[in-house]
Amino acid sequence: MDPYDPIWKSYFTPSELLEISSYKSKALEDFPEDLSIYLNSYDKEWESAVDLYNFADGHRHDLIKESERKWIKESILGVSALFLDDEAIALTDFSESDLLHSVWRFIYRAFFSSPVKAMLGERCSVAVAMGRNEDRSLEDLEKRERKSVGSKVDILFKAGVHELGSREAEKSNIVPIDDKYLNDGLMKLPKTLRDMLSMLVEVNPEKTNSLVTVGFLLMGLEMEVIFMDVPVGHSIARVSKSHKFGFPVSHSTITIDFIPLLEITWKGKKMMERTILALNDRKRKAATMMLPAGVVNEATLSFSFVRSRFKQVQHKNSVYMSR
């Protein structure tokens, strides 16, 4: 459930929606004090992007022991370099690939020394593929259904075989009423995160209410972070969202706009790392027989609704009724 979706205003009062969004919500991890002090050292009024670039370039950090400071420094260098000529950023000057590797590069670079790895390129989510093919089996009278592939994501965040999050991007600046935002922001990304969460729950059902999947939604020069969890029980997954954060559009707003982007990216990464710890905090699996197909295991979270599967069921029912 996405309590931020306007459709729920017809069913719940504002206080009820607030309760839904805040009940047993997962707190974002605070910045360590030393890292916060270092990040705030960049929070000054700079006369030019060159001054900020030179200030960042003067720092030296150990690749292993100070990897997060090094990430902050490299990110500041990258954003400063975009404004060395003092011009504002124009989206028309960037392809979608340029945005990923020039503007939003700091997102996947944040995972350089993390147990969670950022897999670049259009990758298919195994979790989504499993959800779409949940009912696929040996054929009987009818031809076996073709295997559906998982939805393609720009970046897939994984730890080993476990999928923990993804990134969805659009080159143009859009608003919440645009089809691209409705389709990707309210449907594709949340459904992908739910399918990932469903597979994590299968690994450790006892930690269902502690597991979270994370999505980065990028629309032009704006970013928001989406979190998917199961606050209570095992059936209803909830969407939580950060504020929207804008990428700086001129050198005068670099630190004002860019530091919050670094902070929310770091917190999204830490949420994934925390999920891995919860996932691995489990008991040894019992050496028992598995349940037969069709028996509901109440300890699991179902995959997201698949519209194509509903159409297939409708078609089968119509064929059966016509006989």
GROMACS .gro file of C-alpha atoms in nm:
model
  323
    1MET     CA    1   0.000   0.000   0.000
    2ASP     CA    2   0.121   0.348  -0.091
    3PRO     CA    3  -0.035   0.595   0.157
    4TYR     CA    4   0.097   0.880  -0.060
    5ASP     CA    5  -0.119   0.773  -0.355
    6PRO     CA    6  -0.405   1.028  -0.387
    7ILE     CA    7  -0.653   0.746  -0.448
    8TRP     CA    8  -0.651   0.659  -0.075
    9LYS     CA    9  -0.786   1.002   0.018
   10SER     CA   10  -1.130   0.869  -0.076
   11TYR     CA   11  -1.101   0.581   0.172
   12PHE     CA   12  -0.901   0.714   0.468
   13THR     CA   13  -0.891   1.037   0.666
   14PRO     CA   14  -0.566   1.238   0.679
   15SER     CA   15  -0.503   1.119   1.035
   16GLU     CA   16  -0.554   0.757   0.931
   17LEU     CA   17  -0.312   0.793   0.640
   18LEU     CA   18  -0.059   0.949   0.876
   19GLU     CA   19  -0.098   0.654   1.112
   20ILE     CA   20  -0.055   0.406   0.825
   21SER     CA   21   0.263   0.576   0.705
   22SER     CA   22   0.418   0.616   1.051
   23TYR     CA   23   0.317   0.292   1.227
   24LYS     CA   24   0.634   0.099   1.312
   25SER     CA   25   0.817   0.293   1.043
   26LYS     CA   26   1.182   0.208   0.986
   27ALA     CA   27   1.403   0.491   1.109
   28LEU     CA   28   1.679   0.609   0.878
   29GLU     CA   29   2.026   0.575   1.024
   30ASP     CA   30   2.190   0.895   1.147
   31PHE     CA   31   2.520   1.010   1.003
   32PRO     CA   32   2.816   0.929   1.231
   33GLU     CA   33   2.937   1.247   1.401
   34ASP     CA   34   3.282   1.242   1.242
   35LEU     CA   35   3.140   1.189   0.893
   36SER     CA   36   2.880   1.461   0.951
   37ILE     CA   37   3.153   1.707   1.055
   38TYR     CA   38   3.349   1.624   0.741
   39LEU     CA   39   3.044   1.663   0.516
   40ASN     CA   40   2.955   1.996   0.677
   41SER     CA   41   3.305   2.125   0.605
   42TYR     CA   42   3.186   2.165   0.245
   43ASP     CA   43   2.875   2.358   0.352
   44LYS     CA   44   3.005   2.708   0.284
   45GLU     CA   45   2.942   2.989   0.040
   46TRP     CA   46   3.188   2.938  -0.244
   47GLU     CA   47   3.270   3.215  -0.487
   48SER     CA   48   3.297   2.967  -0.771
   49ALA     CA   49   3.280   2.598  -0.846
   50VAL     CA   50   3.657   2.610  -0.898
   51ASP     CA   51   3.709   2.708  -0.534
   52LEU     CA   52   3.493   2.419  -0.415
   53TYR     CA   53   3.671   2.180  -0.651
   54ASN     CA   54   4.015   2.285  -0.525
   55PHE     CA   55   3.904   2.258  -0.162
   56ALA     CA   56   3.780   1.902  -0.215
   57ASP     CA   57   4.084   1.809  -0.421
   58GLY     CA   58   4.310   1.906  -0.133
   59HIS     CA   59   4.181   1.624   0.087
   60ARG     CA   60   4.350   1.285   0.096
   61HIS     CA   61   4.170   0.978   0.227
   62ASP     CA   62   4.264   0.616   0.280
   63LEU     CA   63   4.087   0.401   0.021
   64ILE     CA   64   3.988   0.135   0.275
   65LYS     CA   65   3.968   0.304   0.616
   66GLU     CA   66   3.809   0.626   0.492
   67SER     CA   67   3.607   0.498   0.199
   68GLU     CA   68   3.297   0.704   0.282
   69ARG     CA   69   3.495   1.026   0.313
   70LYS     CA   70   3.659   0.943  -0.019
   71TRP     CA   71   3.312   0.892  -0.171
   72ILE     CA   72   3.199   1.233  -0.045
   73LYS     CA   73   3.513   1.398  -0.182
   74GLU     CA   74   3.481   1.232  -0.524
   75SER     CA   75   3.112   1.324  -0.538
   76ILE     CA   76   3.189   1.690  -0.462
   77LEU     CA   77   3.462   1.690  -0.728
   78GLY     CA   78   3.219   1.544  -0.979
   79VAL     CA   79   2.940   1.794  -0.919
   80SER     CA   80   3.185   2.087  -0.910
   81ALA     CA   81   3.328   1.986  -1.246
   82LEU     CA   82   2.982   2.025  -1.402
   83PHE     CA   83   2.983   2.395  -1.312
   84LEU     CA   84   3.342   2.498  -1.383
   85ASP     CA   85   3.220   2.722  -1.665
   86ASP     CA   86   2.951   2.873  -1.434
   87GLU     CA   87   2.671   2.762  -1.664
   88ALA     CA   88   2.349   2.604  -1.547
   89ILE     CA   89   2.274   2.242  -1.629
   90ALA     CA   90   2.044   2.188  -1.927
   91LEU     CA   91   1.877   1.849  -1.951
   92THR     CA   92   1.882   1.873  -2.329
   93ASP     CA   93   2.262   1.846  -2.314
   94PHE     CA   94   2.249   1.502  -2.150
   95SER     CA   95   2.147   1.161  -2.271
   96GLU     CA   96   2.003   0.917  -2.016
   97SER     CA   97   2.345   0.750  -1.999
   98ASP     CA   98   2.510   1.089  -1.939
   99LEU     CA   99   2.275   1.154  -1.649
  100LEU     CA  100   2.360   0.817  -1.495
  101HIS     CA  101   2.737   0.855  -1.522
  102SER     CA  102   2.780   1.233  -1.487
  103VAL     CA  103   2.495   1.370  -1.277
  104TRP     CA  104   2.386   1.070  -1.069
  105ARG     CA  105   2.719   0.887  -1.058
  106PHE     CA  106   2.750   0.939  -0.683
  107ILE     CA  107   2.461   0.696  -0.623
  108TYR     CA  108   2.631   0.381  -0.746
  109ARG     CA  109   2.974   0.499  -0.629
  110ALA     CA  110   2.836   0.504  -0.272
  111PHE     CA  111   2.837   0.123  -0.281
  112PHE     CA  112   3.206   0.087  -0.372
  113SER     CA  113   3.309  -0.055  -0.032
  114SER     CA  114   2.968  -0.186   0.073
  115PRO     CA  115   2.859  -0.552   0.095
  116VAL     CA  116   2.574  -0.436  -0.126
  117LYS     CA  117   2.687  -0.400  -0.487
  118ALA     CA  118   2.541  -0.177  -0.758
  119MET     CA  119   2.500  -0.374  -1.081
  120LEU     CA  120   2.494  -0.129  -1.373
  121GLY     CA  121   2.321  -0.161  -1.708
  122GLU     CA  122   1.965  -0.262  -1.788
  123ARG     CA  123   1.931  -0.575  -1.578
  124CYS     CA  124   1.635  -0.804  -1.528
  125SER     CA  125   1.521  -0.856  -1.172
  126VAL     CA  126   1.508  -1.225  -1.077
  127ALA     CA  127   1.249  -1.144  -0.809
  128VAL     CA  128   1.012  -0.990  -1.064
  129ALA     CA  129   1.064  -1.285  -1.300
  130MET     CA  130   0.979  -1.526  -1.017
  131GLY     CA  131   0.662  -1.332  -0.942
  132ARG     CA  132   0.552  -1.327  -1.305
  133ASN     CA  133   0.616  -1.700  -1.346
  134GLU     CA  134   0.485  -1.810  -1.006
  135ASP     CA  135   0.220  -2.037  -1.161
  136ARG     CA  136   0.435  -2.171  -1.446
  137SER     CA  137   0.456  -2.550  -1.443
  138LEU     CA  138   0.447  -2.859  -1.660
  139GLU     CA  139   0.175  -2.839  -1.923
  140ASP     CA  140  -0.137  -3.059  -1.921
  141LEU     CA  141  -0.384  -3.014  -2.206
  142GLU     CA  142  -0.267  -2.672  -2.310
  143LYS     CA  143   0.070  -2.559  -2.435
  144ARG     CA  144   0.309  -2.449  -2.163
  145GLU     CA  145   0.306  -2.073  -2.112
  146ARG     CA  146   0.614  -1.884  -2.222
  147LYS     CA  147   0.846  -1.773  -1.948
  148SER     CA  148   0.806  -1.404  -1.863
  149VAL     CA  149   1.121  -1.205  -1.801
  150GLY     CA  150   1.167  -0.972  -1.506
  151SER     CA  151   1.130  -0.598  -1.544
  152LYS     CA  152   1.446  -0.422  -1.652
  153VAL     CA  153   1.598  -0.175  -1.409
  154ASP     CA  154   1.879   0.076  -1.460
  155ILE     CA  155   2.071  -0.033  -1.150
  156LEU     CA  156   2.017  -0.348  -0.945
  157PHE     CA  157   2.143  -0.351  -0.587
  158LYS     CA  158   2.247  -0.697  -0.468
  159ALA     CA  159   2.431  -0.871  -0.188
  160GLY     CA  160   2.528  -1.212  -0.318
  161VAL     CA  161   2.211  -1.358  -0.471
  162HIS     CA  162   1.979  -1.131  -0.272
  163GLU     CA  163   1.820  -0.836  -0.450
  164LEU     CA  164   1.778  -0.540  -0.215
  165GLY     CA  165   1.677  -0.252  -0.437
  166SER     CA  166   1.682  -0.085  -0.775
  167ARG     CA  167   1.700   0.248  -0.952
  168GLU     CA  168   1.445   0.379  -1.200
  169ALA     CA  169   1.521   0.689  -1.408
  170GLU     CA  170   1.364   0.921  -1.660
  171LYS     CA  171   1.562   1.184  -1.848
  172SER     CA  172   1.297   1.455  -1.848
  173ASN     CA  173   1.164   1.652  -1.553
  174ILE     CA  174   0.809   1.537  -1.492
  175VAL     CA  175   0.537   1.599  -1.236
  176PRO     CA  176   0.335   1.346  -1.030
  177ILE     CA  177   0.040   1.365  -1.270
  178ASP     CA  178   0.245   1.258  -1.574
  179ASP     CA  179   0.203   0.903  -1.703
  180LYS     CA  180   0.575   0.829  -1.663
  181TYR     CA  181   0.560   0.908  -1.292
  182LEU     CA  182   0.235   0.717  -1.243
  183ASN     CA  183   0.364   0.412  -1.430
  184ASP     CA  184   0.720   0.401  -1.292
  185GLY     CA  185   0.687   0.578  -0.958
  186LEU     CA  186   0.353   0.438  -0.843
  187MET     CA  187   0.354   0.099  -1.018
  188LYS     CA  188   0.674  -0.040  -1.169
  189LEU     CA  189   0.921   0.053  -0.894
  190PRO     CA  190   0.693  -0.038  -0.597
  191LYS     CA  191   0.597  -0.370  -0.758
  192THR     CA  192   0.964  -0.448  -0.822
  193LEU     CA  193   1.049  -0.368  -0.459
  194ARG     CA  194   0.762  -0.585  -0.332
  195ASP     CA  195   0.876  -0.883  -0.541
  196MET     CA  196   1.229  -0.838  -0.405
  197LEU     CA  197   1.090  -0.819  -0.052
  198SER     CA  198   0.884  -1.133  -0.112
  199MET     CA  199   1.197  -1.331  -0.197
  200LEU     CA  200   1.381  -1.195   0.108
  201VAL     CA  201   1.091  -1.301   0.331
  202GLU     CA  202   1.120  -1.655   0.192
  203VAL     CA  203   1.480  -1.664   0.315
  204ASN     CA  204   1.398  -1.548   0.668
  205PRO     CA  205   1.021  -1.537   0.742
  206GLU     CA  206   1.083  -1.464   1.110
  207LYS     CA  207   1.231  -1.126   1.014
  208THR     CA  208   0.947  -1.025   0.781
  209ASN     CA  209   0.881  -0.704   0.971
  210SER     CA  210   1.250  -0.606   0.978
  211LEU     CA  211   1.327  -0.639   0.607
  212VAL     CA  212   1.325  -0.337   0.374
  213THR     CA  213   1.389  -0.294   0.002
  214VAL     CA  214   1.501   0.041  -0.137
  215GLY     CA  215   1.443   0.217  -0.467
  216PHE     CA  216   1.593   0.534  -0.612
  217LEU     CA  217   1.344   0.718  -0.835
  218LEU     CA  218   1.512   0.976  -1.060
  219MET     CA  219   1.303   1.209  -1.271
  220GLY     CA  220   1.519   1.454  -1.461
  221LEU     CA  221   1.713   1.645  -1.197
  222GLU     CA  222   1.502   1.531  -0.902
  223MET     CA  223   1.541   1.225  -0.681
  224GLU     CA  224   1.330   1.058  -0.418
  225VAL     CA  225   1.400   0.735  -0.232
  226ILE     CA  226   1.130   0.469  -0.194
  227PHE     CA  227   1.126   0.217   0.090
  228MET     CA  228   0.915  -0.101   0.097
  229ASP     CA  229   0.847  -0.289   0.420
  230VAL     CA  230   0.587  -0.501   0.598
  231PRO     CA  231   0.516  -0.312   0.921
  232VAL     CA  232   0.301  -0.582   1.081
  233GLY     CA  233   0.182  -0.930   0.990
  234HIS     CA  234   0.289  -1.084   0.661
  235SER     CA  235   0.039  -0.977   0.394
  236ILE     CA  236   0.048  -0.602   0.333
  237ALA     CA  237   0.360  -0.424   0.212
  238ARG     CA  238   0.387  -0.050   0.268
  239VAL     CA  239   0.554   0.222   0.064
  240SER     CA  240   0.745   0.498   0.243
  241LYS     CA  241   0.909   0.789   0.064
  242SER     CA  242   1.171   1.051   0.128
  243HIS     CA  243   1.124   1.412   0.026
  244LYS     CA  244   1.213   1.500  -0.331
  245PHE     CA  245   1.565   1.634  -0.360
  246GLY     CA  246   1.671   1.849  -0.653
  247PHE     CA  247   2.014   1.837  -0.814
  248PRO     CA  248   2.190   2.178  -0.810
  249VAL     CA  249   2.128   2.381  -1.124
  250SER     CA  250   2.398   2.645  -1.069
  251HIS     CA  251   2.728   2.672  -0.883
  252SER     CA  252   2.574   2.898  -0.616
  253THR     CA  253   2.346   2.618  -0.491
  254ILE     CA  254   2.588   2.325  -0.511
  255THR     CA  255   2.630   2.264  -0.140
  256ILE     CA  256   2.272   2.364  -0.050
  257ASP     CA  257   2.124   2.108  -0.288
  258PHE     CA  258   2.394   1.844  -0.320
  259ILE     CA  259   2.468   1.767   0.046
  260PRO     CA  260   2.109   1.642   0.111
  261LEU     CA  261   2.143   1.415  -0.194
  262LEU     CA  262   2.457   1.261  -0.045
  263GLU     CA  263   2.286   1.219   0.292
  264ILE     CA  264   1.974   1.042   0.162
  265THR     CA  265   2.184   0.820  -0.068
  266TRP     CA  266   2.402   0.715   0.227
  267LYS     CA  267   2.092   0.644   0.437
  268GLY     CA  268   1.939   0.435   0.158
  269LYS     CA  269   2.260   0.233   0.139
  270LYS     CA  270   2.263   0.181   0.515
  271MET     CA  271   1.903   0.061   0.505
  272MET     CA  272   2.004  -0.211   0.257
  273GLU     CA  273   2.303  -0.309   0.471
  274ARG     CA  274   2.075  -0.329   0.775
  275THR     CA  275   1.842  -0.556   0.579
  276ILE     CA  276   2.131  -0.792   0.505
  277LEU     CA  277   2.210  -0.816   0.876
  278ALA     CA  278   1.846  -0.895   0.955
  279LEU     CA  279   1.830  -1.145   0.669
  280ASN     CA  280   2.133  -1.334   0.798
  281ASP     CA  281   2.005  -1.335   1.157
  282ARG     CA  282   1.815  -1.661   1.123
  283LYS     CA  283   1.797  -2.008   1.265
  284ARG     CA  284   1.920  -2.319   1.092
  285LYS     CA  285   1.656  -2.449   0.852
  286ALA     CA  286   1.477  -2.762   0.971
  287ALA     CA  287   1.544  -3.076   0.768
  288THR     CA  288   1.180  -3.147   0.683
  289MET     CA  289   0.970  -3.217   0.376
  290MET     CA  290   0.832  -2.920   0.183
  291LEU     CA  291   0.461  -2.846   0.160
  292PRO     CA  292   0.280  -2.959  -0.158
  293ALA     CA  293   0.181  -2.706  -0.422
  294GLY     CA  294  -0.135  -2.518  -0.336
  295VAL     CA  295  -0.085  -2.526   0.040
  296VAL     CA  296  -0.062  -2.169   0.164
  297ASN     CA  297   0.240  -2.086   0.375
  298GLU     CA  298   0.120  -1.800   0.596
  299ALA     CA  299   0.476  -1.703   0.682
  300THR     CA  300   0.548  -1.575   0.330
  301LEU     CA  301   0.468  -1.251   0.149
  302SER     CA  302   0.295  -1.296  -0.185
  303PHE     CA  303   0.439  -1.149  -0.504
  304SER     CA  304   0.287  -0.834  -0.652
  305PHE     CA  305  -0.021  -0.849  -0.870
  306VAL     CA  306   0.053  -0.931  -1.234
  307ARG     CA  307  -0.200  -0.788  -1.477
  308SER     CA  308  -0.102  -1.024  -1.760
  309ARG     CA  309  -0.164  -1.326  -1.536
  310PHE     CA  310  -0.514  -1.194  -1.458
  311LYS     CA  311  -0.582  -1.165  -1.830
  312GLN     CA  312  -0.461  -1.524  -1.882
  313VAL     CA  313  -0.701  -1.649  -1.614
  314GLN     CA  314  -0.985  -1.454  -1.775
  315HIS     CA  315  -0.899  -1.609  -2.113
  316LYS     CA  316  -0.890  -1.963  -1.970
  317ASN     CA  317  -1.225  -1.909  -1.799
  318SER     CA  318  -1.382  -1.780  -2.119
  319VAL     CA  319  -1.248  -2.080  -2.313
  320TYR     CA  320  -1.385  -2.317  -2.049
  321MET     CA  321  -1.729  -2.150  -2.047
  322SER     CA  322  -1.751  -2.164  -2.427
  323ARG     CA  323  -1.712  -2.541  -2.429
   0.00000   0.00000   0.00000
